[in-house]
Coordinates of C-alpha atoms in Angstrom, one line a residue:
M1 CA 61.6 -1.6 -10.0
S2 CA 60.6 -0.7 -6.5
Q3 CA 61.5 3.0 -7.0
L4 CA 59.5 3.5 -10.2
T5 CA 57.3 6.5 -10.1
F6 CA 56.3 7.3 -13.6
L7 CA 55.1 4.7 -16.3
D8 CA 53.5 6.2 -19.4
L9 CA 52.5 3.8 -22.2
R10 CA 49.8 5.8 -23.8
Y11 CA 49.1 6.0 -27.5
N12 CA 50.4 2.7 -28.7
S13 CA 48.9 -0.5 -30.0
L14 CA 49.5 -2.6 -26.9
N15 CA 46.9 -5.5 -26.5
G16 CA 46.2 -8.3 -24.1
T17 CA 45.4 -7.8 -20.4
I18 CA 47.3 -5.5 -18.1
P19 CA 49.8 -7.5 -15.9
S20 CA 49.2 -7.1 -12.2
S21 CA 53.0 -6.9 -11.7
L22 CA 53.0 -3.5 -13.4
F23 CA 51.0 -2.1 -10.4
A24 CA 53.3 -3.5 -7.9
P25 CA 55.8 -0.7 -7.3
P26 CA 54.4 1.2 -4.3
S27 CA 56.0 4.4 -5.3
L28 CA 54.0 4.8 -8.6
V29 CA 52.7 8.4 -9.1
L30 CA 51.6 8.0 -12.7
I31 CA 50.5 4.9 -14.6
G32 CA 49.2 5.7 -18.1
W33 CA 47.6 3.1 -20.4
S34 CA 45.1 5.1 -22.4
N35 CA 44.6 4.9 -26.2
N36 CA 45.8 1.3 -26.6
K37 CA 43.9 -2.0 -27.4
L38 CA 44.0 -3.5 -23.9
Q39 CA 41.4 -5.8 -22.6
G40 CA 40.3 -7.4 -19.4
P41 CA 39.9 -5.9 -15.8
I42 CA 41.9 -3.2 -14.1
P43 CA 44.3 -5.1 -11.6
R44 CA 43.0 -4.7 -8.0
L45 CA 46.5 -3.6 -7.0
V46 CA 45.7 -0.1 -8.3
Y47 CA 43.7 0.5 -5.1
Q48 CA 46.8 0.1 -3.0
L49 CA 48.9 2.8 -4.8
Q50 CA 48.6 5.5 -2.1
N51 CA 51.0 7.8 -4.0
L52 CA 49.0 7.7 -7.2
T53 CA 48.2 11.0 -8.7
Y54 CA 47.5 10.4 -12.4
L55 CA 45.5 7.5 -13.8
P56 CA 44.7 7.8 -17.5
L57 CA 43.1 4.5 -18.7
S58 CA 40.7 5.7 -21.4
S59 CA 40.1 4.4 -25.0
N60 CA 40.8 0.7 -24.5
N61 CA 38.7 -2.4 -24.4
L62 CA 38.9 -2.8 -20.7
S63 CA 36.0 -4.5 -19.0
G64 CA 34.9 -5.6 -15.5
V65 CA 33.7 -3.6 -12.4
V66 CA 35.7 -0.6 -11.0
D67 CA 35.1 0.0 -7.3
L68 CA 35.0 3.7 -7.4
D69 CA 34.6 4.0 -3.7
K70 CA 38.0 2.2 -3.3
L71 CA 39.6 4.6 -5.8
L72 CA 38.3 7.5 -3.7
K73 CA 40.6 6.4 -1.0
L74 CA 43.6 7.4 -3.1
K75 CA 43.7 10.8 -1.5
N76 CA 46.5 12.1 -3.7
L77 CA 44.7 11.5 -7.1
I78 CA 44.6 14.6 -9.4
Y79 CA 43.7 13.1 -12.8
L80 CA 41.3 10.1 -13.3
D81 CA 40.1 9.1 -16.8
L82 CA 38.3 5.7 -17.2
S83 CA 36.4 6.8 -20.4
Y84 CA 35.6 4.8 -23.5
N85 CA 36.1 1.3 -22.3
G86 CA 33.7 -1.5 -21.4
L87 CA 33.9 -0.8 -17.7
S88 CA 31.0 -0.6 -15.2
L89 CA 31.4 1.5 -12.1
S90 CA 30.4 0.4 -8.6
I91 CA 29.4 3.6 -6.8
N92 CA 27.9 3.8 -3.3
N93 CA 26.2 7.2 -3.6
I94 CA 25.3 7.2 0.1
V95 CA 29.0 7.3 1.1
N96 CA 30.3 10.8 1.2
S97 CA 33.9 10.1 -0.1
T98 CA 36.0 12.8 -1.6
L99 CA 39.3 13.4 -3.4
P100 CA 40.6 16.6 -2.0
N101 CA 43.1 17.2 -4.8
L102 CA 41.1 16.0 -7.8
E103 CA 41.2 18.4 -10.8
Y104 CA 40.3 16.2 -13.8
I105 CA 37.7 13.5 -14.0
S106 CA 36.5 11.7 -17.1
L107 CA 33.8 9.0 -16.8
A108 CA 32.5 9.2 -20.4
S109 CA 30.8 6.1 -21.6
C110 CA 30.8 4.3 -18.3
S111 CA 27.0 3.5 -18.1
L112 CA 26.3 5.9 -15.4
S113 CA 22.7 6.5 -14.6
E114 CA 23.1 9.4 -12.2
F115 CA 25.6 12.1 -11.1
P116 CA 28.2 10.5 -8.8
N117 CA 27.6 11.8 -5.2
F118 CA 31.3 12.2 -4.5
L119 CA 31.4 15.2 -6.9
R120 CA 29.6 17.3 -4.3
E121 CA 32.8 17.9 -2.5
Q122 CA 35.1 18.6 -5.4
A123 CA 35.7 22.2 -4.9
R124 CA 39.0 22.3 -7.0
L125 CA 37.8 20.4 -10.1
R126 CA 38.9 22.0 -13.4
S127 CA 37.4 19.5 -15.8
L128 CA 34.4 17.3 -15.6
D129 CA 33.3 14.8 -18.4
L130 CA 30.2 12.7 -17.9
S131 CA 29.3 12.4 -21.6
N132 CA 27.9 9.3 -23.4
N133 CA 26.1 7.9 -20.3
K134 CA 22.6 7.2 -19.3
I135 CA 21.9 10.1 -16.9
H136 CA 18.2 11.2 -17.0
G137 CA 16.2 14.1 -15.8
E138 CA 17.2 17.6 -14.5
V139 CA 20.8 18.6 -13.6
P140 CA 20.8 18.7 -9.8
K141 CA 21.3 22.0 -8.3
W142 CA 24.2 20.8 -6.1
I143 CA 26.3 20.4 -9.3
F144 CA 26.5 24.2 -9.6
D145 CA 28.9 24.2 -6.5
V146 CA 31.2 21.7 -8.1
G147 CA 34.3 23.6 -9.0
K148 CA 32.4 26.8 -8.7
N149 CA 35.6 29.0 -9.1
T150 CA 37.9 26.6 -10.9
L151 CA 35.8 24.5 -13.5
E152 CA 37.1 25.2 -17.0
G153 CA 35.5 22.3 -19.0
L154 CA 32.1 20.7 -18.7
N155 CA 30.9 17.9 -21.0
L156 CA 27.5 16.4 -20.2
S157 CA 26.7 15.7 -23.9
H158 CA 25.0 12.4 -25.1
N159 CA 22.8 11.9 -22.1
F160 CA 19.0 12.3 -21.4
L161 CA 19.0 15.5 -19.4
T162 CA 15.9 17.5 -19.6
S163 CA 16.6 20.7 -17.6
L164 CA 19.6 22.9 -16.9
E165 CA 18.5 26.2 -15.4
R166 CA 21.8 28.1 -15.4
L167 CA 25.5 27.9 -16.1
P168 CA 27.0 29.7 -13.0
W169 CA 30.6 28.7 -13.4
K170 CA 32.9 31.8 -13.6
N171 CA 35.8 30.3 -15.6
L172 CA 34.3 27.9 -18.1
A173 CA 36.0 27.6 -21.5
Y174 CA 34.4 24.5 -23.0
I175 CA 30.7 23.7 -22.6
G176 CA 29.3 20.5 -24.2
L177 CA 25.7 20.0 -23.6
H178 CA 24.7 18.7 -27.1
S179 CA 22.5 15.6 -27.8
N180 CA 20.3 15.7 -24.7
L181 CA 16.6 16.5 -24.1
L182 CA 17.1 20.0 -22.6
Q183 CA 14.0 22.2 -22.7
G184 CA 13.2 25.8 -22.1
P185 CA 15.2 28.9 -22.9
L186 CA 18.8 29.0 -24.1
P187 CA 21.1 29.2 -20.9
I188 CA 23.7 32.0 -21.2
P189 CA 27.4 30.9 -20.5
P190 CA 30.0 33.0 -18.8
N191 CA 32.0 35.4 -20.7
T192 CA 35.1 33.2 -20.6
T193 CA 33.6 30.6 -22.8
N194 CA 35.5 29.4 -26.0
V195 CA 33.2 26.6 -27.1
F196 CA 29.4 26.5 -26.5
S197 CA 27.8 23.4 -28.0
I198 CA 24.1 22.8 -27.2
S199 CA 22.9 21.4 -30.4
D200 CA 20.4 18.6 -30.7
N201 CA 18.1 19.5 -27.8
K202 CA 14.6 20.8 -27.4
L203 CA 15.3 24.5 -26.6
T204 CA 12.7 27.1 -27.4
G205 CA 12.5 30.9 -27.4
E206 CA 14.8 33.5 -29.0
I207 CA 18.6 33.9 -28.7
P208 CA 19.1 36.5 -25.8
A209 CA 21.2 39.5 -26.9
L210 CA 23.4 38.8 -23.8
I211 CA 25.1 36.0 -25.8
C212 CA 26.9 38.8 -27.9
N213 CA 29.0 39.7 -24.8
L214 CA 30.9 36.4 -25.2
S215 CA 34.0 38.0 -26.7
Y216 CA 36.2 34.9 -26.5
L217 CA 33.7 32.7 -28.2
L218 CA 35.3 30.3 -30.9
V219 CA 32.5 27.9 -31.5
L220 CA 28.7 28.6 -31.1
D221 CA 26.6 25.5 -32.1
L222 CA 22.8 25.9 -31.4
S223 CA 21.7 23.6 -34.3
N224 CA 18.8 21.2 -34.0
N225 CA 16.6 22.9 -31.6
S226 CA 13.4 24.8 -31.8
L227 CA 14.7 28.3 -31.3
S228 CA 12.7 31.0 -33.1
G229 CA 12.6 34.8 -33.7
S230 CA 15.1 36.7 -35.6
I231 CA 18.9 36.1 -35.5
P232 CA 20.5 38.9 -33.3
Q233 CA 22.4 41.4 -35.5
C234 CA 24.9 41.8 -32.7
L235 CA 26.3 38.3 -33.4
G236 CA 28.5 40.2 -35.8
N237 CA 30.4 41.7 -32.9
L238 CA 31.7 38.2 -32.2
S239 CA 33.3 37.6 -35.6
N240 CA 36.7 38.7 -34.6
S241 CA 37.0 35.5 -32.5
L242 CA 34.2 33.3 -33.8
S243 CA 35.3 30.4 -36.1
V244 CA 32.0 28.3 -36.3
L245 CA 28.5 29.8 -36.1
N246 CA 25.9 26.9 -36.5
L247 CA 22.3 27.9 -36.1
G248 CA 20.9 25.3 -38.5
I249 CA 17.6 23.4 -38.1
N250 CA 15.7 25.8 -35.9
R251 CA 12.8 28.2 -36.6
F252 CA 14.6 31.5 -37.1
R253 CA 12.7 34.1 -39.3
G254 CA 13.2 37.2 -41.0
T255 CA 16.4 38.5 -42.9
F256 CA 19.8 37.6 -41.9
T257 CA 21.3 41.1 -41.2
V258 CA 24.3 40.1 -39.2
T259 CA 27.3 42.4 -40.4
F260 CA 30.7 40.5 -40.3
T261 CA 33.6 42.9 -39.8
K262 CA 36.8 43.0 -41.8
G263 CA 39.4 40.6 -40.6
N264 CA 37.0 38.3 -39.0
M265 CA 37.9 34.6 -38.2
L266 CA 34.6 32.9 -39.4
R267 CA 35.3 29.5 -41.1
N268 CA 31.9 27.9 -40.9
L269 CA 28.5 29.5 -41.2
N270 CA 25.5 27.2 -41.2
L271 CA 21.9 28.5 -41.3
N272 CA 20.3 25.5 -43.1
G273 CA 16.7 24.5 -42.2
N274 CA 15.3 27.8 -41.0
Q275 CA 12.9 30.4 -42.6
I276 CA 15.5 33.0 -43.4
E277 CA 14.3 35.5 -46.1
G278 CA 15.8 38.3 -48.2
Q279 CA 19.2 38.2 -50.0
V280 CA 22.6 36.7 -49.1
P281 CA 24.3 39.3 -47.0
R282 CA 27.1 41.1 -48.7
S283 CA 29.2 41.4 -45.6
L284 CA 30.2 37.7 -46.2
L285 CA 32.8 39.3 -48.4
N286 CA 34.6 40.2 -45.3
C287 CA 34.9 36.4 -44.3
R288 CA 38.1 35.7 -46.1
R289 CA 38.7 32.5 -44.0
L290 CA 35.3 31.1 -44.8
E291 CA 35.4 27.4 -45.7
V292 CA 31.8 26.2 -45.2
L293 CA 28.6 28.4 -46.2
D294 CA 25.4 26.4 -45.9
L295 CA 22.2 28.4 -46.5
G296 CA 20.1 25.5 -47.7
K297 CA 16.4 25.0 -47.0
N298 CA 15.4 28.6 -46.3
K299 CA 13.4 31.2 -48.3
I300 CA 16.2 33.2 -49.6
N301 CA 15.1 35.1 -52.7
D302 CA 18.2 36.2 -54.7
T303 CA 20.2 35.7 -57.9
F304 CA 23.4 33.7 -57.8
P305 CA 25.9 35.4 -55.4
H306 CA 28.7 35.4 -57.9
W307 CA 30.7 37.8 -55.6
L308 CA 31.4 34.8 -53.3
E309 CA 33.9 33.5 -55.9
T310 CA 36.4 35.9 -54.3
L311 CA 36.4 33.8 -51.0
R312 CA 39.6 31.9 -51.8
N313 CA 39.1 29.3 -48.9
L314 CA 35.5 28.4 -49.6
Q315 CA 35.2 24.6 -49.9
V316 CA 31.4 23.9 -49.3
L317 CA 28.6 26.0 -50.8
V318 CA 25.0 24.8 -50.2
L319 CA 22.1 27.0 -51.6
K320 CA 19.6 24.1 -52.0
F321 CA 15.8 24.6 -51.3
N322 CA 15.6 28.3 -51.6
R323 CA 14.2 30.7 -54.1
F324 CA 17.3 31.6 -56.0
H325 CA 16.6 32.4 -59.6
G326 CA 17.9 33.7 -63.0
H327 CA 21.0 32.9 -65.2
I328 CA 24.3 32.2 -63.4
G329 CA 26.4 33.5 -66.2
T330 CA 30.1 33.7 -66.2
F331 CA 32.6 34.5 -63.5
K332 CA 33.4 38.1 -62.7
T333 CA 37.0 37.9 -61.2
K334 CA 39.5 38.5 -64.1
G335 CA 42.7 36.8 -63.9
K336 CA 41.9 34.5 -61.2
H337 CA 40.1 31.1 -61.0
P338 CA 36.7 31.4 -59.2
F339 CA 36.2 29.3 -56.1
P340 CA 39.7 27.8 -56.2
K341 CA 39.1 25.4 -53.3
L342 CA 35.4 24.6 -53.8
R343 CA 34.8 20.8 -53.3
I344 CA 31.0 20.6 -52.7
I345 CA 28.4 22.8 -54.4
D346 CA 24.7 22.1 -54.0
M347 CA 22.2 24.4 -55.7
S348 CA 19.4 22.0 -56.1
Y349 CA 15.8 22.8 -55.9
N350 CA 15.8 26.4 -56.8
D351 CA 14.8 28.3 -60.0
F352 CA 18.1 28.8 -61.8
S353 CA 17.7 29.0 -65.6
G354 CA 19.8 29.4 -68.7
L355 CA 22.7 27.2 -69.6
L356 CA 24.7 25.2 -67.1
P357 CA 27.4 27.4 -65.5
T358 CA 30.1 25.6 -67.6
N359 CA 32.5 28.5 -67.3
Y360 CA 32.5 28.0 -63.5
I361 CA 32.6 24.3 -63.5
K362 CA 35.6 24.0 -65.6
Q363 CA 37.6 26.2 -63.3
F364 CA 37.0 24.2 -60.1
E365 CA 40.6 23.4 -59.5
A366 CA 39.9 21.6 -56.2
M367 CA 37.9 18.9 -58.2
M368 CA 40.8 18.2 -60.6
N369 CA 43.7 15.9 -60.2
V370 CA 43.7 15.6 -56.4
D371 CA 46.5 13.7 -54.9
E372 CA 44.4 11.2 -52.9
H373 CA 47.4 9.5 -51.4
E374 CA 48.4 12.7 -49.8
M375 CA 45.0 13.9 -48.7
K376 CA 43.1 10.7 -47.8
L377 CA 43.4 11.1 -44.1
K378 CA 42.6 14.8 -43.9
Y379 CA 39.3 16.0 -42.7
M380 CA 37.8 19.5 -43.1
G381 CA 37.6 21.5 -39.9
E382 CA 40.4 19.6 -38.1
P383 CA 42.6 22.6 -37.7
Y384 CA 39.9 24.7 -35.7
Y385 CA 37.5 22.2 -34.3
Q386 CA 37.4 18.5 -33.9
D387 CA 33.8 17.7 -32.8
S388 CA 32.0 16.9 -36.0
V389 CA 31.3 20.5 -36.8
V390 CA 31.5 20.3 -40.6
V391 CA 28.1 18.7 -41.0
V392 CA 26.6 18.7 -44.5
V393 CA 23.6 16.9 -45.8
V394 CA 23.8 16.0 -49.5
V395 CA 22.0 13.6 -51.9
M396 CA 24.5 10.9 -52.9
K397 CA 23.7 7.6 -54.6
G398 CA 20.1 8.5 -54.5
L399 CA 20.1 8.8 -50.7
E400 CA 20.1 11.8 -48.5
I401 CA 23.2 11.4 -46.4
E402 CA 24.5 13.5 -43.5
Y403 CA 28.3 13.8 -43.5
S404 CA 29.7 14.7 -40.1
R405 CA 33.1 14.5 -41.1
I406 CA 34.2 15.3 -44.7
L407 CA 37.3 14.2 -46.3
T408 CA 39.1 16.9 -48.3
V409 CA 39.0 14.7 -51.4
F410 CA 35.2 14.4 -51.4
S411 CA 33.8 16.3 -54.2
I412 CA 30.1 16.7 -55.3
I413 CA 28.2 18.9 -57.8
D414 CA 24.5 19.0 -57.4
L415 CA 22.5 21.3 -59.8
S416 CA 19.3 19.1 -59.9
S417 CA 15.7 20.4 -59.9
N418 CA 16.2 23.7 -61.6
N419 CA 15.5 25.0 -65.1
F420 CA 18.9 24.6 -66.7
Q421 CA 18.8 24.3 -70.5
G422 CA 21.2 23.3 -73.3
E423 CA 23.7 20.5 -73.5
I424 CA 26.1 18.9 -71.1
L425 CA 29.4 20.2 -72.3
K426 CA 32.6 18.4 -72.8
S427 CA 34.6 20.5 -70.4
I428 CA 33.1 18.8 -67.4
E429 CA 35.6 16.0 -68.2
K430 CA 38.3 18.1 -66.3
L431 CA 36.7 17.4 -62.9
N432 CA 38.3 13.9 -62.7
S433 CA 38.2 13.9 -58.8
L434 CA 34.4 14.2 -58.7
R435 CA 32.5 11.6 -56.7
G436 CA 28.9 12.7 -57.3
L437 CA 27.3 14.5 -60.2
N438 CA 23.6 15.2 -60.2
L439 CA 22.0 17.2 -63.1
S440 CA 18.6 15.5 -62.8
H441 CA 15.2 17.3 -63.2
N442 CA 16.2 19.9 -65.6
N443 CA 15.6 20.7 -69.3
L444 CA 18.9 19.5 -70.6
T445 CA 19.0 18.3 -74.2
G446 CA 21.5 16.6 -76.6
H447 CA 23.6 13.4 -76.1
I448 CA 25.2 12.1 -73.0
P449 CA 28.7 13.2 -73.6
T450 CA 31.4 10.4 -74.1
S451 CA 33.8 12.7 -72.1
L452 CA 32.1 11.6 -68.8
R453 CA 34.4 8.6 -69.1
N454 CA 37.3 10.8 -67.7
L455 CA 35.5 11.2 -64.3
K456 CA 37.4 8.1 -63.2
N457 CA 36.4 8.5 -59.4
L458 CA 32.6 9.0 -60.1
E459 CA 30.5 6.9 -57.7
S460 CA 27.1 8.4 -58.5
L461 CA 25.8 9.9 -61.8
D462 CA 22.1 11.1 -62.0
L463 CA 21.0 12.6 -65.3
S464 CA 17.4 11.6 -65.0
S465 CA 14.3 13.7 -65.9
N466 CA 15.8 15.6 -68.7
K467 CA 15.4 15.6 -72.5
L468 CA 18.6 13.7 -73.4
V469 CA 18.7 11.6 -76.7
G470 CA 20.9 9.2 -78.4
E471 CA 22.6 6.0 -77.1
I472 CA 24.2 5.5 -73.7
P473 CA 27.9 5.9 -74.4
Q474 CA 29.8 2.6 -74.2
Q475 CA 32.7 4.6 -72.6
L476 CA 30.7 4.9 -69.3
T477 CA 31.9 1.3 -68.7
N478 CA 35.3 2.9 -67.8
L479 CA 33.8 4.4 -64.6
M480 CA 35.0 1.5 -62.4
F481 CA 33.8 3.2 -59.1
L482 CA 30.2 3.9 -60.4
E483 CA 27.8 2.4 -58.0
V484 CA 24.6 4.4 -59.0
L485 CA 23.6 5.4 -62.5
N486 CA 20.2 7.0 -63.2
L487 CA 19.2 7.9 -66.8
S488 CA 15.5 7.4 -66.4
V489 CA 12.9 9.6 -67.8
N490 CA 14.9 10.8 -70.9
Q491 CA 14.7 9.7 -74.6
V492 CA 17.7 7.5 -74.8
V493 CA 17.7 4.5 -77.3
G494 CA 19.8 1.6 -78.3
P495 CA 21.7 -1.1 -76.3
I496 CA 22.6 -1.0 -72.7
P497 CA 26.6 -0.9 -72.6
Q498 CA 28.2 -4.2 -71.7
G499 CA 31.6 -5.1 -70.2
R500 CA 33.7 -4.2 -67.3

């Protein structure tokens, strides 16, 4: 096929090595092999394809050495993606080679230890991905001139970078700087930014009010840093565009006074692991699209925010390790089920009292009769952000586990370490899609209900440190997926159930 110009075999399950003959047609403009299961080296004939403009080879099992200096002689190259293979790059950083037409380059997971020198001359670059490498130290100042007026995507995440003094690019939309060692104050991105992810670093200081000028921002993830001070109230001005606001695991203080406007787009709010005080802000009622609300590990002093039950899309509610108190009572919304989509609720380590909120629990529709075959491949957050944004830490099977991606069939109730009283009522049997149930460290009395046998998907059941009496029901042997059962520190008697 001497006239072949376009060969695209991406997103298949092709395996084996790439035949050299497929690189033979000298007229090739595009040859795409990404997202397959290919092994072995890239045929050397690729260096002779002078007309080549697109070379996507990412996400395979390719190995061997790629001579980047020879690739740089393909002057028509626009798109180069060698990411996520087992390739190592041979780069002569002394040679000032350049690709005058290059717009997209991705060298993620290519074992780079420094910024490639050829980037210095890439004035037209639109996307640069050097993530998941071994680049240490400061970001060199010359990088600020790379694609100065054209760069739209910058991903330097998962390296060992220590300093980035500014973000001078005028047209950036995606900025991925998470999982580095960046220190100092928070750099302010340009007003064109849609996604700003700089979590898992060592940033200090307060959030500058200038960040509230980012009117196109969809995702703001500043979690896992050492940022301090109060959370700027003006962040509410971003809620018409913002889908994700993650400020978790920092050192923010004071009350959370951000006012969310009606009709806002917020889906995920995470303030976990700070020192926020006061009450849950009522303006959350305006967040009709909210799916994840994580206020855990703060100093919030409030009663149960029953008014959240009107948020019809809420799937995850975490209030653990705060100062919530009082009776939860019954739901207030007449004629409608409260929390119709709630799948994970964690109110552990508070001071709730009174009877278990059975009137709520028996109405949790999303924990009943879930069609797992239909939903097993669906993850929360996929429609609006792919990059592990739905991060929730729960106690499951006796261990504290961080879930960075949550299947929509994953359901947990954790009401442990409170002052709940009374019996475990039979109505809990309706939640037959539940995976984890933790009612430990309360003042629950009565027998272990035989109706627990209907929780067919239960993997973890913790009723320890209560005042339960009687025998362990033989019916619990019906729980075929149960891996952890903790009934310690109660007053149960009789034989341990056998069978199954």
